[in-house]
Short mmCIF file of the C-alpha atoms (twelve columns), coordinates in Angstrom:
data_MODEL
# 
_entry.id   MODEL 
# 
loop_
_atom_site.group_PDB 
_atom_site.id 
_atom_site.type_symbol 
_atom_site.label_atom_id 
_atom_site.label_alt_id 
_atom_site.label_comp_id 
_atom_site.label_asym_id 
_atom_site.label_seq_id 
_atom_site.Cartn_x 
_atom_site.Cartn_y 
_atom_site.Cartn_z 
_atom_site.pdbx_PDB_model_num 
ATOM 1   C CA . UNK A 1   105.465 3.160   -14.322 1 
ATOM 2   C CA . UNK A 2   102.496 0.717   -15.332 1 
ATOM 3   C CA . UNK A 3   101.243 3.213   -17.996 1 
ATOM 4   C CA . UNK A 4   104.649 2.689   -18.654 1 
ATOM 5   C CA . UNK A 5   104.037 -1.215  -19.179 1 
ATOM 6   C CA . UNK A 6   100.509 -0.531  -20.989 1 
ATOM 7   C CA . UNK A 7   100.794 -2.559  -25.096 1 
ATOM 8   C CA . UNK A 8   102.065 0.357   -27.224 1 
ATOM 9   C CA . UNK A 9   99.838  0.779   -30.143 1 
ATOM 10  C CA . UNK A 10  100.681 3.046   -33.093 1 
ATOM 11  C CA . UNK A 11  98.201  6.790   -33.178 1 
ATOM 12  C CA . UNK A 12  95.634  5.519   -35.655 1 
ATOM 13  C CA . UNK A 13  95.863  1.897   -36.188 1 
ATOM 14  C CA . UNK A 14  93.429  -0.922  -36.196 1 
ATOM 15  C CA . UNK A 15  92.467  -2.812  -33.529 1 
ATOM 16  C CA . UNK A 16  90.111  -5.639  -33.068 1 
ATOM 17  C CA . UNK A 17  86.395  -5.361  -33.087 1 
ATOM 18  C CA . UNK A 18  86.843  -1.796  -35.366 1 
ATOM 19  C CA . UNK A 19  84.473  -1.058  -37.730 1 
ATOM 20  C CA . UNK A 20  86.216  -0.185  -41.341 1 
ATOM 21  C CA . UNK A 21  85.074  -0.126  -45.131 1 
ATOM 22  C CA . UNK A 22  87.746  -1.396  -47.628 1 
ATOM 23  C CA . UNK A 23  88.211  -1.907  -50.991 1 
ATOM 24  C CA . UNK A 24  90.222  -4.413  -52.752 1 
ATOM 25  C CA . UNK A 25  91.722  -6.148  -55.645 1 
ATOM 26  C CA . UNK A 26  92.487  -9.411  -55.437 1 
ATOM 27  C CA . UNK A 27  94.946  -11.052 -58.342 1 
ATOM 28  C CA . UNK A 28  96.874  -14.177 -58.301 1 
ATOM 29  C CA . UNK A 29  100.632 -14.335 -59.184 1 
ATOM 30  C CA . UNK A 30  99.973  -14.518 -62.570 1 
ATOM 31  C CA . UNK A 31  98.614  -11.111 -62.582 1 
ATOM 32  C CA . UNK A 32  94.851  -12.372 -63.364 1 
ATOM 33  C CA . UNK A 33  92.016  -10.698 -61.315 1 
ATOM 34  C CA . UNK A 34  89.374  -12.781 -58.785 1 
ATOM 35  C CA . UNK A 35  88.405  -10.758 -56.821 1 
ATOM 36  C CA . UNK A 36  87.461  -7.225  -56.320 1 
ATOM 37  C CA . UNK A 37  85.385  -4.723  -54.666 1 
ATOM 38  C CA . UNK A 38  85.610  -1.383  -57.848 1 
ATOM 39  C CA . UNK A 39  83.129  -1.303  -60.426 1 
ATOM 40  C CA . UNK A 40  84.605  0.920   -62.743 1 
ATOM 41  C CA . UNK A 41  87.850  -1.906  -62.635 1 
ATOM 42  C CA . UNK A 42  86.093  -4.863  -63.057 1 
ATOM 43  C CA . UNK A 43  84.784  -2.807  -66.576 1 
ATOM 44  C CA . UNK A 44  88.268  -1.778  -67.615 1 
ATOM 45  C CA . UNK A 45  89.097  -5.531  -67.213 1 
ATOM 46  C CA . UNK A 46  86.422  -6.764  -68.858 1 
ATOM 47  C CA . UNK A 47  85.413  -9.265  -65.685 1 
ATOM 48  C CA . UNK A 48  82.009  -6.940  -64.604 1 
ATOM 49  C CA . UNK A 49  79.051  -8.764  -62.999 1 
ATOM 50  C CA . UNK A 50  75.614  -7.202  -63.158 1 
ATOM 51  C CA . UNK A 51  74.395  -9.470  -60.968 1 
ATOM 52  C CA . UNK A 52  77.757  -8.148  -57.823 1 
ATOM 53  C CA . UNK A 53  77.101  -5.685  -55.334 1 
ATOM 54  C CA . UNK A 54  79.823  -3.508  -56.394 1 
ATOM 55  C CA . UNK A 55  81.562  -0.970  -53.498 1 
ATOM 56  C CA . UNK A 56  83.735  -0.997  -50.379 1 
ATOM 57  C CA . UNK A 57  83.211  -4.184  -48.130 1 
ATOM 58  C CA . UNK A 58  82.029  -3.512  -44.164 1 
ATOM 59  C CA . UNK A 59  84.771  -5.432  -42.325 1 
ATOM 60  C CA . UNK A 60  84.747  -5.913  -38.644 1 
ATOM 61  C CA . UNK A 61  88.601  -6.948  -38.002 1 
ATOM 62  C CA . UNK A 62  89.365  -9.675  -36.396 1 
ATOM 63  C CA . UNK A 63  85.709  -11.266 -36.865 1 
ATOM 64  C CA . UNK A 64  86.655  -13.346 -39.828 1 
ATOM 65  C CA . UNK A 65  84.778  -11.071 -41.855 1 
ATOM 66  C CA . UNK A 66  87.435  -11.408 -44.447 1 
ATOM 67  C CA . UNK A 67  90.744  -14.165 -44.718 1 
ATOM 68  C CA . UNK A 68  93.111  -14.418 -42.400 1 
ATOM 69  C CA . UNK A 69  95.778  -12.959 -44.349 1 
ATOM 70  C CA . UNK A 70  93.818  -9.503  -44.614 1 
ATOM 71  C CA . UNK A 71  92.720  -9.346  -41.216 1 
ATOM 72  C CA . UNK A 72  96.509  -9.509  -40.307 1 
ATOM 73  C CA . UNK A 73  97.154  -6.332  -42.553 1 
ATOM 74  C CA . UNK A 74  94.351  -4.512  -41.370 1 
ATOM 75  C CA . UNK A 75  96.127  -4.634  -38.330 1 
ATOM 76  C CA . UNK A 76  99.084  -2.338  -39.323 1 
ATOM 77  C CA . UNK A 77  97.163  -0.054  -41.360 1 
ATOM 78  C CA . UNK A 78  95.254  3.351   -40.809 1 
ATOM 79  C CA . UNK A 79  91.879  5.055   -42.182 1 
ATOM 80  C CA . UNK A 80  93.177  6.569   -45.880 1 
ATOM 81  C CA . UNK A 81  95.933  4.045   -45.611 1 
ATOM 82  C CA . UNK A 82  97.091  1.753   -49.422 1 
ATOM 83  C CA . UNK A 83  99.045  -1.683  -48.897 1 
ATOM 84  C CA . UNK A 84  100.190 -4.233  -50.917 1 
ATOM 85  C CA . UNK A 85  99.766  -7.752  -49.387 1 
ATOM 86  C CA . UNK A 86  100.955 -10.972 -50.314 1 
ATOM 87  C CA . UNK A 87  98.334  -14.140 -48.814 1 
ATOM 88  C CA . UNK A 88  99.702  -16.466 -48.534 1 
ATOM 89  C CA . UNK A 89  97.994  -20.501 -48.551 1 
ATOM 90  C CA . UNK A 90  97.673  -20.771 -44.746 1 
ATOM 91  C CA . UNK A 91  96.287  -17.332 -44.219 1 
ATOM 92  C CA . UNK A 92  94.122  -17.489 -46.967 1 
ATOM 93  C CA . UNK A 93  92.318  -20.195 -48.485 1 
ATOM 94  C CA . UNK A 94  94.167  -22.816 -46.930 1 
ATOM 95  C CA . UNK A 95  96.272  -25.848 -48.627 1 
ATOM 96  C CA . UNK A 96  94.504  -27.921 -51.688 1 
ATOM 97  C CA . UNK A 97  93.012  -31.373 -49.429 1 
ATOM 98  C CA . UNK A 98  92.961  -34.825 -51.972 1 
ATOM 99  C CA . UNK A 99  90.336  -36.087 -49.763 1 
ATOM 100 C CA . UNK A 100 88.307  -32.744 -51.077 1 
ATOM 101 C CA . UNK A 101 87.812  -34.394 -54.576 1 
ATOM 102 C CA . UNK A 102 85.517  -36.882 -55.023 1 
ATOM 103 C CA . UNK A 103 83.823  -38.969 -57.370 1 
ATOM 104 C CA . UNK A 104 80.187  -38.762 -57.883 1 
ATOM 105 C CA . UNK A 105 77.602  -41.480 -59.241 1 
ATOM 106 C CA . UNK A 106 75.850  -40.370 -62.844 1 
ATOM 107 C CA . UNK A 107 72.951  -40.995 -60.712 1 
ATOM 108 C CA . UNK A 108 73.011  -38.596 -58.173 1 
ATOM 109 C CA . UNK A 109 72.433  -35.528 -60.923 1 
ATOM 110 C CA . UNK A 110 69.790  -37.742 -62.570 1 
ATOM 111 C CA . UNK A 111 68.085  -37.723 -59.556 1 
ATOM 112 C CA . UNK A 112 68.448  -33.886 -59.070 1 
ATOM 113 C CA . UNK A 113 67.656  -33.324 -63.185 1 
ATOM 114 C CA . UNK A 114 71.599  -32.114 -63.641 1 
ATOM 115 C CA . UNK A 115 73.221  -33.122 -66.661 1 
ATOM 116 C CA . UNK A 116 76.770  -32.373 -65.071 1 
ATOM 117 C CA . UNK A 117 79.352  -30.796 -67.960 1 
ATOM 118 C CA . UNK A 118 83.026  -30.528 -66.532 1 
ATOM 119 C CA . UNK A 119 83.059  -27.048 -64.744 1 
ATOM 120 C CA . UNK A 120 80.128  -26.658 -63.852 1 
ATOM 121 C CA . UNK A 121 79.857  -25.413 -60.671 1 
ATOM 122 C CA . UNK A 122 77.598  -27.807 -58.107 1 
ATOM 123 C CA . UNK A 123 75.876  -27.137 -54.510 1 
ATOM 124 C CA . UNK A 124 75.065  -30.488 -52.431 1 
ATOM 125 C CA . UNK A 125 73.764  -29.305 -49.302 1 
ATOM 126 C CA . UNK A 126 75.312  -26.235 -49.060 1 
ATOM 127 C CA . UNK A 127 78.697  -27.256 -50.138 1 
ATOM 128 C CA . UNK A 128 80.008  -26.203 -53.526 1 
ATOM 129 C CA . UNK A 129 82.046  -27.657 -55.575 1 
ATOM 130 C CA . UNK A 130 83.342  -27.240 -59.507 1 
ATOM 131 C CA . UNK A 131 83.197  -30.497 -61.709 1 
ATOM 132 C CA . UNK A 132 86.931  -32.181 -63.355 1 
ATOM 133 C CA . UNK A 133 85.540  -34.435 -64.948 1 
ATOM 134 C CA . UNK A 134 82.680  -36.659 -66.508 1 
ATOM 135 C CA . UNK A 135 83.891  -40.232 -67.604 1 
ATOM 136 C CA . UNK A 136 81.971  -43.605 -68.116 1 
ATOM 137 C CA . UNK A 137 78.858  -42.490 -65.641 1 
ATOM 138 C CA . UNK A 138 81.061  -40.854 -62.647 1 
ATOM 139 C CA . UNK A 139 82.179  -37.687 -62.538 1 
ATOM 140 C CA . UNK A 140 84.639  -36.530 -60.617 1 
ATOM 141 C CA . UNK A 141 84.087  -33.064 -58.088 1 
ATOM 142 C CA . UNK A 142 86.646  -30.839 -56.462 1 
ATOM 143 C CA . UNK A 143 85.433  -29.681 -53.436 1 
ATOM 144 C CA . UNK A 144 88.356  -27.397 -52.296 1 
ATOM 145 C CA . UNK A 145 87.915  -23.909 -52.841 1 
ATOM 146 C CA . UNK A 146 89.229  -22.403 -56.273 1 
ATOM 147 C CA . UNK A 147 91.580  -20.648 -54.413 1 
ATOM 148 C CA . UNK A 148 92.928  -23.024 -52.107 1 
ATOM 149 C CA . UNK A 149 96.566  -23.837 -52.554 1 
ATOM 150 C CA . UNK A 150 97.480  -20.058 -54.107 1 
ATOM 151 C CA . UNK A 151 99.585  -17.530 -53.168 1 
ATOM 152 C CA . UNK A 152 97.567  -14.598 -53.303 1 
ATOM 153 C CA . UNK A 153 98.013  -10.686 -53.964 1 
ATOM 154 C CA . UNK A 154 96.279  -7.875  -53.220 1 
ATOM 155 C CA . UNK A 155 95.940  -4.326  -53.126 1 
ATOM 156 C CA . UNK A 156 94.272  -3.107  -50.048 1 
ATOM 157 C CA . UNK A 157 92.536  0.250   -49.123 1 
ATOM 158 C CA . UNK A 158 91.180  1.577   -45.745 1 
ATOM 159 C CA . UNK A 159 88.583  3.514   -47.206 1 
ATOM 160 C CA . UNK A 160 86.821  4.587   -43.684 1 
ATOM 161 C CA . UNK A 161 86.646  3.439   -40.301 1 
ATOM 162 C CA . UNK A 162 83.015  3.530   -38.306 1 
ATOM 163 C CA . UNK A 163 82.955  4.874   -34.908 1 
ATOM 164 C CA . UNK A 164 78.573  5.237   -34.766 1 
ATOM 165 C CA . UNK A 165 76.755  2.443   -33.483 1 
ATOM 166 C CA . UNK A 166 74.033  2.909   -36.166 1 
ATOM 167 C CA . UNK A 167 76.819  3.147   -38.511 1 
ATOM 168 C CA . UNK A 168 78.245  -0.241  -37.783 1 
ATOM 169 C CA . UNK A 169 74.612  -1.562  -37.181 1 
ATOM 170 C CA . UNK A 170 74.194  -1.221  -40.780 1 
ATOM 171 C CA . UNK A 171 77.685  -2.284  -41.690 1 
ATOM 172 C CA . UNK A 172 77.106  -5.305  -40.245 1 
ATOM 173 C CA . UNK A 173 73.719  -5.694  -42.310 1 
ATOM 174 C CA . UNK A 174 75.473  -5.078  -45.407 1 
ATOM 175 C CA . UNK A 175 77.733  -7.733  -45.157 1 
ATOM 176 C CA . UNK A 176 74.619  -9.793  -45.251 1 
ATOM 177 C CA . UNK A 177 73.304  -8.065  -47.752 1 
ATOM 178 C CA . UNK A 178 70.130  -7.067  -45.535 1 
ATOM 179 C CA . UNK A 179 68.732  -3.610  -46.126 1 
ATOM 180 C CA . UNK A 180 65.661  -2.896  -43.856 1 
ATOM 181 C CA . UNK A 181 63.307  -0.741  -44.142 1 
ATOM 182 C CA . UNK A 182 64.165  1.129   -40.373 1 
ATOM 183 C CA . UNK A 183 66.585  0.198   -37.624 1 
ATOM 184 C CA . UNK A 184 66.031  1.659   -33.607 1 
ATOM 185 C CA . UNK A 185 69.074  1.907   -31.693 1 
ATOM 186 C CA . UNK A 186 67.993  1.710   -27.866 1 
ATOM 187 C CA . UNK A 187 68.515  -0.369  -25.231 1 
ATOM 188 C CA . UNK A 188 67.841  -3.142  -27.415 1 
ATOM 189 C CA . UNK A 189 68.516  -2.843  -31.459 1 
ATOM 190 C CA . UNK A 190 64.775  -3.638  -33.404 1 
ATOM 191 C CA . UNK A 191 65.412  -3.977  -37.482 1 
ATOM 192 C CA . UNK A 192 62.103  -4.423  -38.566 1 
ATOM 193 C CA . UNK A 193 60.777  -4.973  -42.577 1 
ATOM 194 C CA . UNK A 194 63.277  -7.942  -43.672 1 
ATOM 195 C CA . UNK A 195 62.216  -11.476 -43.540 1 
ATOM 196 C CA . UNK A 196 65.026  -13.936 -42.753 1 
ATOM 197 C CA . UNK A 197 66.315  -17.574 -42.242 1 
ATOM 198 C CA . UNK A 198 66.802  -17.845 -38.426 1 
ATOM 199 C CA . UNK A 199 70.512  -19.063 -39.180 1 
ATOM 200 C CA . UNK A 200 71.259  -15.496 -40.735 1 
ATOM 201 C CA . UNK A 201 69.231  -13.559 -37.675 1 
ATOM 202 C CA . UNK A 202 71.873  -15.873 -35.163 1 
ATOM 203 C CA . UNK A 203 74.736  -15.071 -37.297 1 
ATOM 204 C CA . UNK A 204 73.409  -10.979 -37.388 1 
ATOM 205 C CA . UNK A 205 72.959  -10.815 -33.828 1 
ATOM 206 C CA . UNK A 206 75.416  -12.336 -32.634 1 
ATOM 207 C CA . UNK A 207 77.628  -9.399  -34.818 1 
ATOM 208 C CA . UNK A 208 75.754  -6.136  -33.181 1 
ATOM 209 C CA . UNK A 209 75.756  -8.059  -29.827 1 
ATOM 210 C CA . UNK A 210 79.961  -8.503  -29.791 1 
ATOM 211 C CA . UNK A 211 80.946  -5.755  -31.688 1 
ATOM 212 C CA . UNK A 212 78.788  -2.550  -31.857 1 
ATOM 213 C CA . UNK A 213 80.431  -0.023  -29.912 1 
ATOM 214 C CA . UNK A 214 77.506  2.206   -27.813 1 
ATOM 215 C CA . UNK A 215 77.693  3.792   -24.385 1 
ATOM 216 C CA . UNK A 216 74.972  1.202   -22.791 1 
ATOM 217 C CA . UNK A 217 76.048  -2.667  -24.731 1 
ATOM 218 C CA . UNK A 218 73.314  -3.915  -26.719 1 
ATOM 219 C CA . UNK A 219 71.672  -6.711  -24.828 1 
ATOM 220 C CA . UNK A 220 69.870  -8.473  -27.349 1 
ATOM 221 C CA . UNK A 221 68.539  -7.772  -30.975 1 
ATOM 222 C CA . UNK A 222 65.104  -7.707  -32.152 1 
ATOM 223 C CA . UNK A 223 63.525  -8.547  -35.862 1 
ATOM 224 C CA . UNK A 224 60.056  -7.419  -36.519 1 
ATOM 225 C CA . UNK A 225 58.631  -8.246  -39.690 1 
ATOM 226 C CA . UNK A 226 56.055  -5.908  -41.704 1 
ATOM 227 C CA . UNK A 227 53.172  -7.288  -43.782 1 
ATOM 228 C CA . UNK A 228 50.961  -4.996  -45.753 1 
ATOM 229 C CA . UNK A 229 47.871  -6.814  -47.473 1 
ATOM 230 C CA . UNK A 230 47.415  -5.655  -51.021 1 
ATOM 231 C CA . UNK A 231 44.453  -3.259  -50.739 1 
ATOM 232 C CA . UNK A 232 43.030  -3.594  -54.253 1 
ATOM 233 C CA . UNK A 233 42.877  -7.630  -53.918 1 
ATOM 234 C CA . UNK A 234 41.314  -7.681  -50.484 1 
ATOM 235 C CA . UNK A 235 38.636  -5.296  -51.304 1 
ATOM 236 C CA . UNK A 236 38.357  -7.406  -54.675 1 
ATOM 237 C CA . UNK A 237 37.736  -10.282 -52.155 1 
ATOM 238 C CA . UNK A 238 35.495  -8.446  -50.173 1 
ATOM 239 C CA . UNK A 239 33.005  -7.411  -52.894 1 
ATOM 240 C CA . UNK A 240 32.978  -11.556 -53.992 1 
ATOM 241 C CA . UNK A 241 32.072  -12.570 -50.739 1 
# 
């Protein structure tokens, strides 16, 4: 009886904490593409950005790597499956908040040597906004996410599921755009050859310790920075002395 009462899980479906790689095309209701992972599709639709890293996105299901609407959709999918997903603002980027539209004096921009122009994206202590208007020495800046208040349409695909611990660690690092020289998986995880802000190290460590699946749980993550002096310069300095 106890076995019969266990929560039913459809074979192959995702669970919270599963590691997957997903690809997607995100469109507004008008059909305009605002985000995608496929380089070929980007070029085909004349929205290719050479500074953007294309390719399937590593995601930990339920960990906030994607908006709630996509997390919810992934829970009903399995590897190799494709699905069209409609995401409302409440499960996407939220509703627009009029309080997030603020008037900023022009001298604030002068102090930063910035000439404000309509449509320009600006950054105030890590908070990004878009200039709506410039008039009479006052600049109106909208700090809402550009997708706030919009219903979004996604073509979503689960490309693969990642079950090997070392590959899961690399998936976390890839999500944060980190390419280490080496990763050693033992009782601890050692990541060698990257220099990162403390905040990013803490976030990477959190996801690895909490979600990476191995025989013995990961207790801590060590970051090792490697410095290799340029031998030619060192030799020249020695000769000078």
